[in-house]
Short mmCIF file of C-alpha atoms in Angstrom, two decimals:
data_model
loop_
_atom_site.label_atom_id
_atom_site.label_comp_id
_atom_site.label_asym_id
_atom_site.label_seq_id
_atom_site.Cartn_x
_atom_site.Cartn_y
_atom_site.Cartn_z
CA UNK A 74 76.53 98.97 74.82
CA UNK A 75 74.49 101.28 72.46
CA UNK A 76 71.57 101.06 74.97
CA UNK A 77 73.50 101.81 77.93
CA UNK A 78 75.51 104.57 76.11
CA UNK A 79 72.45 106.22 75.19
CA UNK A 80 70.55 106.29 78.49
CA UNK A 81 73.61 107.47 80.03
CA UNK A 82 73.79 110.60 77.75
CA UNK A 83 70.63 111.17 78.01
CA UNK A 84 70.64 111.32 81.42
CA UNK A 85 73.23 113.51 81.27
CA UNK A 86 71.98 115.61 78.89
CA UNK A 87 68.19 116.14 80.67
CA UNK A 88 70.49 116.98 83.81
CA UNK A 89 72.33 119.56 82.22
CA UNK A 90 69.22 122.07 81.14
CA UNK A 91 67.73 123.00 84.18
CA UNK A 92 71.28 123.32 85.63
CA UNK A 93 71.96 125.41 83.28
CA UNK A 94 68.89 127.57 83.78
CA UNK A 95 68.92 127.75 87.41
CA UNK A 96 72.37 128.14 87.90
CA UNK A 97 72.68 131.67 85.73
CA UNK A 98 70.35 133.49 87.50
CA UNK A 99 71.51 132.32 91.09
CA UNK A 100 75.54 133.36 90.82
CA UNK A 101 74.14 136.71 91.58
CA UNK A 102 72.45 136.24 94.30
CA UNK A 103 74.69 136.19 97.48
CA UNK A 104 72.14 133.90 99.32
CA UNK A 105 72.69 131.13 96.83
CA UNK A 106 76.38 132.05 94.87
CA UNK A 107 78.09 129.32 97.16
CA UNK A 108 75.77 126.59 95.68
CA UNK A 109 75.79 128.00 92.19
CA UNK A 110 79.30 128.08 92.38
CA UNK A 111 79.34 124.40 93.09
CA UNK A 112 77.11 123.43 90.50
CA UNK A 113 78.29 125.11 87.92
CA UNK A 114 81.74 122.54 88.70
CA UNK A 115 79.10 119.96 88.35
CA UNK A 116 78.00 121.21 85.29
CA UNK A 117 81.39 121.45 83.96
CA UNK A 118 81.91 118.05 85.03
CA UNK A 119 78.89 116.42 83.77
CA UNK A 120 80.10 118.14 80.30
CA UNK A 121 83.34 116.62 80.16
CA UNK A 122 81.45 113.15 80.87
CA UNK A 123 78.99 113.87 77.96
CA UNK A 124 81.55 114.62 75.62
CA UNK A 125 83.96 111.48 76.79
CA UNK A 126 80.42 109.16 76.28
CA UNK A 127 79.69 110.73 72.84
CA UNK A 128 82.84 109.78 71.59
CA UNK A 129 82.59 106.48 72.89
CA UNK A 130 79.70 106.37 71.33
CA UNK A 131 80.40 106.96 67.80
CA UNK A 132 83.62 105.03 67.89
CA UNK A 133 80.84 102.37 69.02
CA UNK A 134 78.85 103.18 65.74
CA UNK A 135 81.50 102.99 63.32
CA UNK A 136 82.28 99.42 64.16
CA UNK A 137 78.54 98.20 64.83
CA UNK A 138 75.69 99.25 61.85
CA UNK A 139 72.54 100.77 63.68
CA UNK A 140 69.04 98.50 62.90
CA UNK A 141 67.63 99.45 59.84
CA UNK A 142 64.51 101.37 59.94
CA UNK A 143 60.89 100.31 59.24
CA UNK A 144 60.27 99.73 55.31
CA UNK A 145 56.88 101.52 55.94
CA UNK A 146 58.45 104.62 57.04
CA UNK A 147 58.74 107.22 54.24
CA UNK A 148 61.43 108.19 52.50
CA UNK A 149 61.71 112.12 53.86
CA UNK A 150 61.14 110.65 57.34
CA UNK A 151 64.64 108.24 57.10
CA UNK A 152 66.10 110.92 55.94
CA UNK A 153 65.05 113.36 58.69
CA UNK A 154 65.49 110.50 61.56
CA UNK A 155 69.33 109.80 60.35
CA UNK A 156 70.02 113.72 59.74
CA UNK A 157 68.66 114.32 63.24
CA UNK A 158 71.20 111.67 64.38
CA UNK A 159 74.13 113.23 63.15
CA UNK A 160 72.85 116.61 64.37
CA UNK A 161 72.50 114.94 67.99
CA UNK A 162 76.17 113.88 67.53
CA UNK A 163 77.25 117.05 66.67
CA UNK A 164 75.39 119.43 69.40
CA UNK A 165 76.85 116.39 72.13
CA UNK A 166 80.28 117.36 70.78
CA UNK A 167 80.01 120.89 70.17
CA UNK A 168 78.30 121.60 73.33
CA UNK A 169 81.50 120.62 76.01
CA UNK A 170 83.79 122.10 73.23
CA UNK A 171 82.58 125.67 73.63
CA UNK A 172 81.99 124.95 77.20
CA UNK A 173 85.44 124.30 77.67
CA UNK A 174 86.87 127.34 75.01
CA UNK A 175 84.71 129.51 77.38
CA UNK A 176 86.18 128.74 80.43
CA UNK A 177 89.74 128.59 78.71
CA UNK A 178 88.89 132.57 78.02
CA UNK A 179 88.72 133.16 81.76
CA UNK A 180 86.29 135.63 81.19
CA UNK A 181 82.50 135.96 82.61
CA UNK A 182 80.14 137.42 79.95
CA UNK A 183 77.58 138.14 82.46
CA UNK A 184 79.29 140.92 84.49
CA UNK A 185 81.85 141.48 81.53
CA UNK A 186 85.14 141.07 83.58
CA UNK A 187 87.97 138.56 83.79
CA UNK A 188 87.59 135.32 85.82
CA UNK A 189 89.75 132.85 85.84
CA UNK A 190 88.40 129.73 87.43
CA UNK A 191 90.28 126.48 86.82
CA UNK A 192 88.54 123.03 86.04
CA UNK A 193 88.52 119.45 87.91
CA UNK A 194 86.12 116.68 87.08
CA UNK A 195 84.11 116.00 89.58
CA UNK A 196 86.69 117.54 92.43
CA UNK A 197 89.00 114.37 91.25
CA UNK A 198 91.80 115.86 89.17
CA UNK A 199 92.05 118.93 87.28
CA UNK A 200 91.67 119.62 83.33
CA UNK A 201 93.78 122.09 82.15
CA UNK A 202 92.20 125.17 80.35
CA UNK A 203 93.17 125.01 75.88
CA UNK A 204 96.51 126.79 75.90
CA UNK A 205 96.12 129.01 73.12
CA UNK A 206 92.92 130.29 74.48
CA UNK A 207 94.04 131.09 78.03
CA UNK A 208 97.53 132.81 76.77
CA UNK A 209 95.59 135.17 74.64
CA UNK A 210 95.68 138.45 74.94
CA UNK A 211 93.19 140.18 77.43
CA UNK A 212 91.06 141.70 74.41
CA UNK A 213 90.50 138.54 72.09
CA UNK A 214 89.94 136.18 75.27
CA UNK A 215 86.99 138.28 76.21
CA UNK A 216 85.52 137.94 72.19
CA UNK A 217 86.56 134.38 72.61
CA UNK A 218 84.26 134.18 75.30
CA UNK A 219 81.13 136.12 74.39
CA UNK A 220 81.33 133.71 71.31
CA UNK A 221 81.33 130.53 73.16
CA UNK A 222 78.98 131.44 75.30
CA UNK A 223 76.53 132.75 72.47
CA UNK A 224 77.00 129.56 70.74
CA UNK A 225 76.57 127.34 74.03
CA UNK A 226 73.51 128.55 74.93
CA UNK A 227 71.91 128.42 71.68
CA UNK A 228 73.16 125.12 70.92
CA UNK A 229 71.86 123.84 74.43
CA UNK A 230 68.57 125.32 72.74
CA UNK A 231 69.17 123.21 69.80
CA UNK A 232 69.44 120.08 71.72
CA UNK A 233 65.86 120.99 73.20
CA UNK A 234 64.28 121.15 70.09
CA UNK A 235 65.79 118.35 68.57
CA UNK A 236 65.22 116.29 72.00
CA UNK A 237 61.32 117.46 71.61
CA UNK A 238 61.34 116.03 68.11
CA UNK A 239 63.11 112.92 68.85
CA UNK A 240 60.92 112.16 71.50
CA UNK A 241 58.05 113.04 69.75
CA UNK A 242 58.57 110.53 67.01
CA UNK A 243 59.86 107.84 69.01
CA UNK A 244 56.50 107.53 71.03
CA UNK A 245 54.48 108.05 67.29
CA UNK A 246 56.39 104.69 66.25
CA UNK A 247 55.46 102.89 69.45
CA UNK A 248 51.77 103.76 69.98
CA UNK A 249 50.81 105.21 66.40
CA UNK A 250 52.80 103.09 63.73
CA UNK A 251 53.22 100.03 66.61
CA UNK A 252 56.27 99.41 64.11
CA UNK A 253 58.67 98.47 67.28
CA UNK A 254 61.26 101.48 66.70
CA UNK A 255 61.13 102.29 70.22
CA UNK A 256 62.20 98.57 71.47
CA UNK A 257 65.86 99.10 69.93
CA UNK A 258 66.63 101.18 73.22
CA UNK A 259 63.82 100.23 75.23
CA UNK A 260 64.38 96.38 75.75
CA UNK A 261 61.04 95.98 77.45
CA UNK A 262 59.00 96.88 74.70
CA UNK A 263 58.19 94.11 72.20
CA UNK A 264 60.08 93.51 69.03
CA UNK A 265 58.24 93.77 65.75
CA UNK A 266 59.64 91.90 63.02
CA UNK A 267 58.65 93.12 59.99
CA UNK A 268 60.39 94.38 56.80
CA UNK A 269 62.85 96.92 56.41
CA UNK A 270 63.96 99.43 54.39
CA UNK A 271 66.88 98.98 52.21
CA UNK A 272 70.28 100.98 53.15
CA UNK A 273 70.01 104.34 51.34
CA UNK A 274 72.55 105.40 48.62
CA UNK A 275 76.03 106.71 49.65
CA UNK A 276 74.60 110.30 48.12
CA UNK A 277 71.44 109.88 50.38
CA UNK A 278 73.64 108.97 53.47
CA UNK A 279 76.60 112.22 52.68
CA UNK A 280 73.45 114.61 52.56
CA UNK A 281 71.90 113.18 55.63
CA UNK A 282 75.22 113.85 57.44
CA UNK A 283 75.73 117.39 56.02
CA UNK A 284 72.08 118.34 56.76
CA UNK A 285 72.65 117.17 60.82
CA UNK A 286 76.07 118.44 60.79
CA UNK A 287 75.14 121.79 58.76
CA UNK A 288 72.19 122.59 61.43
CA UNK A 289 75.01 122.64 64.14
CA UNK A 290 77.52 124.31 62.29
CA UNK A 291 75.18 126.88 61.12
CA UNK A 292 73.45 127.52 64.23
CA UNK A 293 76.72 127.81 66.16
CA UNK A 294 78.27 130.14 63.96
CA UNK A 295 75.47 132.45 63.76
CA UNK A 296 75.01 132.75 67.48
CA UNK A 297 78.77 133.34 67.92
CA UNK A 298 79.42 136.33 65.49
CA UNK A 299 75.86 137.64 67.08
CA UNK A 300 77.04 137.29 70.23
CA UNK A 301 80.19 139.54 69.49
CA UNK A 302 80.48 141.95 72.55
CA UNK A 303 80.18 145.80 72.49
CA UNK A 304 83.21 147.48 72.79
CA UNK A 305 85.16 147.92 76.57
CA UNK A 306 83.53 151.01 78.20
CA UNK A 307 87.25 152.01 78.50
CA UNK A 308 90.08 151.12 75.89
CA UNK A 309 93.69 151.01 77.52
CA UNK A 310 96.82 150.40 75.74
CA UNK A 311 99.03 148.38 77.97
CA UNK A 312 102.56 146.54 77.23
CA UNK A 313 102.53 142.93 78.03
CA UNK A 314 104.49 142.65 81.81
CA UNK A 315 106.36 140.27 82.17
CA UNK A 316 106.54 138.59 85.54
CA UNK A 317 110.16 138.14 86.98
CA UNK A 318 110.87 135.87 90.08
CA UNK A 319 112.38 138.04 93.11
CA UNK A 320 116.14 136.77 94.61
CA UNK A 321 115.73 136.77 98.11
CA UNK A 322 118.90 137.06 99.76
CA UNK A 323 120.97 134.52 102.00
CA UNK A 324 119.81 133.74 105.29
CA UNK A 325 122.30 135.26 108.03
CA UNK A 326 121.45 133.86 111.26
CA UNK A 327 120.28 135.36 114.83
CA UNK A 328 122.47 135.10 117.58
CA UNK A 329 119.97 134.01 120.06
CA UNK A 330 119.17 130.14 120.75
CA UNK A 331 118.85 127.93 117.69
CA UNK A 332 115.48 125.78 117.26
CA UNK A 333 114.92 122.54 115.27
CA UNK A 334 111.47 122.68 113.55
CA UNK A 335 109.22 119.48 114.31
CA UNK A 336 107.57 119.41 110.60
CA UNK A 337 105.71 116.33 111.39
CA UNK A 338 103.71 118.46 114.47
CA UNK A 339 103.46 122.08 113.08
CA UNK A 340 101.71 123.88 110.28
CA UNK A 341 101.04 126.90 108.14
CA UNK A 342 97.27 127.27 107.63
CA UNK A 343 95.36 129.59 105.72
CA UNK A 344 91.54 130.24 105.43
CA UNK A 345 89.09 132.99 104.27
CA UNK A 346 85.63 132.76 102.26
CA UNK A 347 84.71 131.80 98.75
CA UNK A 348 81.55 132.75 97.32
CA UNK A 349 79.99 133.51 100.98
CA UNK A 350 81.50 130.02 102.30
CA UNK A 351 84.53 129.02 104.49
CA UNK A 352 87.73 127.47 103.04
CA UNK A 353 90.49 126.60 105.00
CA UNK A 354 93.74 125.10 103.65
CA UNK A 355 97.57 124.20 104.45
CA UNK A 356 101.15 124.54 102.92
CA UNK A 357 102.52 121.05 102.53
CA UNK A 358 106.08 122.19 102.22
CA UNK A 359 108.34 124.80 104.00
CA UNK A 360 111.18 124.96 105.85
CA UNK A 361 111.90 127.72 109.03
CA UNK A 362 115.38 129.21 110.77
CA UNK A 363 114.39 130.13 113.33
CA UNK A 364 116.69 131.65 116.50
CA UNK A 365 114.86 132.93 119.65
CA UNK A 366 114.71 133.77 123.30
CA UNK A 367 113.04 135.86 125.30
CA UNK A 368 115.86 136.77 127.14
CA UNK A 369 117.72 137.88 123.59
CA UNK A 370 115.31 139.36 121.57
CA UNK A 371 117.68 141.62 120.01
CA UNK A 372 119.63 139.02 118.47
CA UNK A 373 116.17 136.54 117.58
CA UNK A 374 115.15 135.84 113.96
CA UNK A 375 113.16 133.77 112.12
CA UNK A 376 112.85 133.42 107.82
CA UNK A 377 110.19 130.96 106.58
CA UNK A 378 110.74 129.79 102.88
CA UNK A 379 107.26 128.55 101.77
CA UNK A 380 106.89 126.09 98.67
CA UNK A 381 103.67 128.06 96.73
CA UNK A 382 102.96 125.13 94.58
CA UNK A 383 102.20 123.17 97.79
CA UNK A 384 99.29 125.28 98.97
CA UNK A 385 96.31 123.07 99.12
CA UNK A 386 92.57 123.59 100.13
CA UNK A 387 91.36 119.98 98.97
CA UNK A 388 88.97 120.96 96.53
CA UNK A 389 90.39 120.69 92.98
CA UNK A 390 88.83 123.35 91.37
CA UNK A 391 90.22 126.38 94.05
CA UNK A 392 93.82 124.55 93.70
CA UNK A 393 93.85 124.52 90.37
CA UNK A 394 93.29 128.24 90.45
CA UNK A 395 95.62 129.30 93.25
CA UNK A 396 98.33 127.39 90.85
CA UNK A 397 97.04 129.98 87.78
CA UNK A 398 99.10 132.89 87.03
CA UNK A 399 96.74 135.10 88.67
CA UNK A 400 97.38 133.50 92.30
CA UNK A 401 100.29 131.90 93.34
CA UNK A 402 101.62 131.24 90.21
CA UNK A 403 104.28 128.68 91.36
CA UNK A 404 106.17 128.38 87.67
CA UNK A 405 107.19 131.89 87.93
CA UNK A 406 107.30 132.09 92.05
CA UNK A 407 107.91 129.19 93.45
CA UNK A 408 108.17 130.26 96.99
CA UNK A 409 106.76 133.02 99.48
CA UNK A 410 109.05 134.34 102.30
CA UNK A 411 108.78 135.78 106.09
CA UNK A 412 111.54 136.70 107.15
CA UNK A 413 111.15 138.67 111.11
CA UNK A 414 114.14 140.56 113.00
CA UNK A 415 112.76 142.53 115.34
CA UNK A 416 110.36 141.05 118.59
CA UNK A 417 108.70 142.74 120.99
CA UNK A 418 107.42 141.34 124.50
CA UNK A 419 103.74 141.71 125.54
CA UNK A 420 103.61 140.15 128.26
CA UNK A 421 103.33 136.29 129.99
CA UNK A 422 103.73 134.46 126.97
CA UNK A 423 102.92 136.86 124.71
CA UNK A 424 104.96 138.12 121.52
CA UNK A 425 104.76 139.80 118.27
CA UNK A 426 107.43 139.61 115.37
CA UNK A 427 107.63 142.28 112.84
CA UNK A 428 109.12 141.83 109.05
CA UNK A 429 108.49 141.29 105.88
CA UNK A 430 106.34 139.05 104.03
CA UNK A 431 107.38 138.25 100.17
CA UNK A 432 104.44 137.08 97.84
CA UNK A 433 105.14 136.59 93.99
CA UNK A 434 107.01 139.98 93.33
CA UNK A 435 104.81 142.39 96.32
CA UNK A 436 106.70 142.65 99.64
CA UNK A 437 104.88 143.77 102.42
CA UNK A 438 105.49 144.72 106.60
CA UNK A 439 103.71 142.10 108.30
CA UNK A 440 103.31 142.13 112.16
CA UNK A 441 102.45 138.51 113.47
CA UNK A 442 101.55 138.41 117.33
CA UNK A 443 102.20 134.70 118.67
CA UNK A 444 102.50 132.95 121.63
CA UNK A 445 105.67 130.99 123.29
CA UNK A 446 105.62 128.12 125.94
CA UNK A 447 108.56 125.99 126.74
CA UNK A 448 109.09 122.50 128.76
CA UNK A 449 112.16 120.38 128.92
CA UNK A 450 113.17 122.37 125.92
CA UNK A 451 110.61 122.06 123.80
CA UNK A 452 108.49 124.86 122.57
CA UNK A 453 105.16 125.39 121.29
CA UNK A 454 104.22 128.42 119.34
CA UNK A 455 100.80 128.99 118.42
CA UNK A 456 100.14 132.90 116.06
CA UNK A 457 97.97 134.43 114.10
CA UNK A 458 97.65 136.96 111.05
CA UNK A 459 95.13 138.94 108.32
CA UNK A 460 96.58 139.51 105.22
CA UNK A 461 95.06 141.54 102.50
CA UNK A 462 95.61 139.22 99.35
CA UNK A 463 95.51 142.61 97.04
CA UNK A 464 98.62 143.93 98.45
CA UNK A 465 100.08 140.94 97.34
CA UNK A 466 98.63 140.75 93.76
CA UNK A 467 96.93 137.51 94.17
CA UNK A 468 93.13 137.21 92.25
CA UNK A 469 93.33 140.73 91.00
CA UNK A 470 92.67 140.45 87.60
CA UNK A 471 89.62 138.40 88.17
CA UNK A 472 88.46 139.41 92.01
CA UNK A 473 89.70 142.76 92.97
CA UNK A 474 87.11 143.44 94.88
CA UNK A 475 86.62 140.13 96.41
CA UNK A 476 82.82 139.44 95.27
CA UNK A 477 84.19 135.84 95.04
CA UNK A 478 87.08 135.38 96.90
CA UNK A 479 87.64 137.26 100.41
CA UNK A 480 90.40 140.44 100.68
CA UNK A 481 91.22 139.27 104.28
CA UNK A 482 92.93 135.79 104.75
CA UNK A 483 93.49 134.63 107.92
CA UNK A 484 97.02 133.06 108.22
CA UNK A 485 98.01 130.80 111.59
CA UNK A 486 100.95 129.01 112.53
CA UNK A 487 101.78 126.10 114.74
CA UNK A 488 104.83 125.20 115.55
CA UNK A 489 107.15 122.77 118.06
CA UNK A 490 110.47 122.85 117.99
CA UNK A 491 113.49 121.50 120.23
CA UNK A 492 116.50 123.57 121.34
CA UNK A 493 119.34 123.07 118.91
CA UNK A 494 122.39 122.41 120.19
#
């Protein structure tokens, strides 16, 4: 278990470096931001799996004693082999934590802006962001996240100095001192049995943990305050809003023909671009009234009540942000509505339905064009809109602009239905 625990870590961690390199640099460039995107997730990922391991790992420890070391080695050299041990502990710990803190902050420290970006493990499920780090006010989540980040990189610099040095000694004791170090996590190598030296005093073994655990703590806590960030180009005052759900009022009906919506064979689609790539996705829930007929548009209608919470683009990470407070934010708004009274003919089969389309609190005139066929009383209606998400608040704390996320999203409905009676 000890062997398998540590090859997997250090897998992990050796993975993790040039990531982390490569990936920096490359979320600026719009010719490779889709693919940094998506490995930073992995990155985030393979940081939650480090951090799960490494406390597997010393949960592992405390119940099984490690081999004892060579009796020939000297004393300063146990002591810096079992300090270095705890230190390796630590940095494999601390490293996800501030990960995680930073991305909690929902703030990027390279362009010095919000971003909220929400977490899944390897596109499986979602982790949710440390509460008291994400609720924050605007001002200390952005020094919560220059911090982090100060200490994560350095740290990730500590781990390549202490993996130099641990590698380093581990090939001395194989091929200098031939003592057979190396074979306790390299099975293939022979054993040497030969004596040991005695387990050091409980003072020896408290200052060999403070010594590892000091160099992280230390070197963490310098790089933080260091890393504290100059002060916002502009300082604003603003009162906290608070965001109140919108009553939509009852649903009065059309006097033109009633339809029965066929969930099972229609859909609400969306789709736009993230980080110069396609997404597409679909509401799972919703319900439509709809009343219409070509021959009665005056008295047609149609309100759509859309479940937000049920907007889904199967990729964990971009649901878990259009669930944030910053998108959809279902807990406050649970639903969206379109609600259409007046339709005008354009010819053949060819209509377009003007209203109002109701997104968290932002309202806004919406003009869908769509298409109508009927057979035997069934109908098949096929349309198409763009919506600006900024007119309807979503990502603009983070992505006003839409460097990340596109302004235009492309909404399309399909829809058969049967002639109520």
């Amino acid at each position: 278990m000890a062997i398998t625990l540590h090859w997997l870590i250090a897998a992990a961690i050796l993975s993790m470096i040039p990531m982390g390199w490569w990936m920096g640099d490359a979320i600026n460039d719009p010719a490779q931001q889709a693919l940094a995107y998506r490995v930073f997730q992995i990155h985030k990922s393979v940081g939650f799996l480090i951090l799960a391991l490494t406390v597997l790992r010393v949960l592992w420890r405390l119940a099984h004693p490690v081999p004892a070391l060579p009796q020939a080695m000297k004393g300063w050299e146990q002591f810096a082999a079992r300090a270095t041990h705890v230190a390796f502990y630590g940095l494999m710990i601390a490293l996800p934590l501030t990960g995680w803190v930073y991305v909690s902050a929902g703030w990027a420290v390279e362009t010095d802006t919000p971003l909220a970006v929400a977490t899944s493990w390897f596109g499986l499920f979602g982790i949710p962001h440390i509460g008291f780090v994400e609720h924050a006010t605007e001002a200390v989540r952005r020094n919560i996240a220059f911090a982090s980040m100060g200490a994560h990189s350095k740290l990730a610099w500590g781990v390549i100095v202490l993996v130099v040095l641990h590698v380093g000694a581990a090939l001395k004791h194989q091929f200098l001192n031939r003592d057979g170090v190396l074979a306790h996590m390299v099975p293939v190598f022979k054993h040497v049995d030969g004596p040991t030296a005695p387990e050091p005093k409980s003072s020896i073994k408290w200052a060999e943990r403070l010594v590892g655990l000091g160099f992280v703590v230390i070197l963490a806590t310098a790089t933080a305050i260091a890393a504290r960030p100059a002060p916002m180009l502009e300082e604003t005052t603003r009162e906290p809003v608070t965001a109140v759900a919108t009553k939509d009022a009852d649903v009065v009906a059309g006097t033109a023909q009633a339809w029965t919506i066929d969930k099972a064979q229609s859909s609400i689609t969306f789709s736009g671009t993230h980080s110069g790539a396609p997404f597409t996705g679909t509401f799972g829930k919703w319900d439509a009234k709809v009343w219409f007929d070509p021959a009665d548009l005056a008295g047609s209608k149609a309100v759509v009540t859309i479940s937000t919470a049920s907007g889904k683009t199967g990729d964990a990470t971009k649901d878990g942000s259009l669930g944030g407070a910053e998108w959809f934010d279902p807990a406050t708004y649970p639903t969206a509505r379109f609600e259409a009274d007046s339709f005008t003919a354009l010819g053949g089969n060819r209509f377009e339905a003007r209203g109002t389309l109701r997104i968290k609190s932002m309202t806004v005139p919406v003009v869908l064009p769509f298409t109508f066929d009927e057979a035997s009383g069934v109908a098949t209606v096929e349309g198409k809109v763009e919506l600006d998400r900024t007119a309807f608040d979503l990502g603009m704390a983070s992505d006003a602009a839409g460097s990340w996320v596109s302004k235009a999203i492309e909404v399309s409905i399909k829809v058969r239905a049967e002639r109520a009676s």
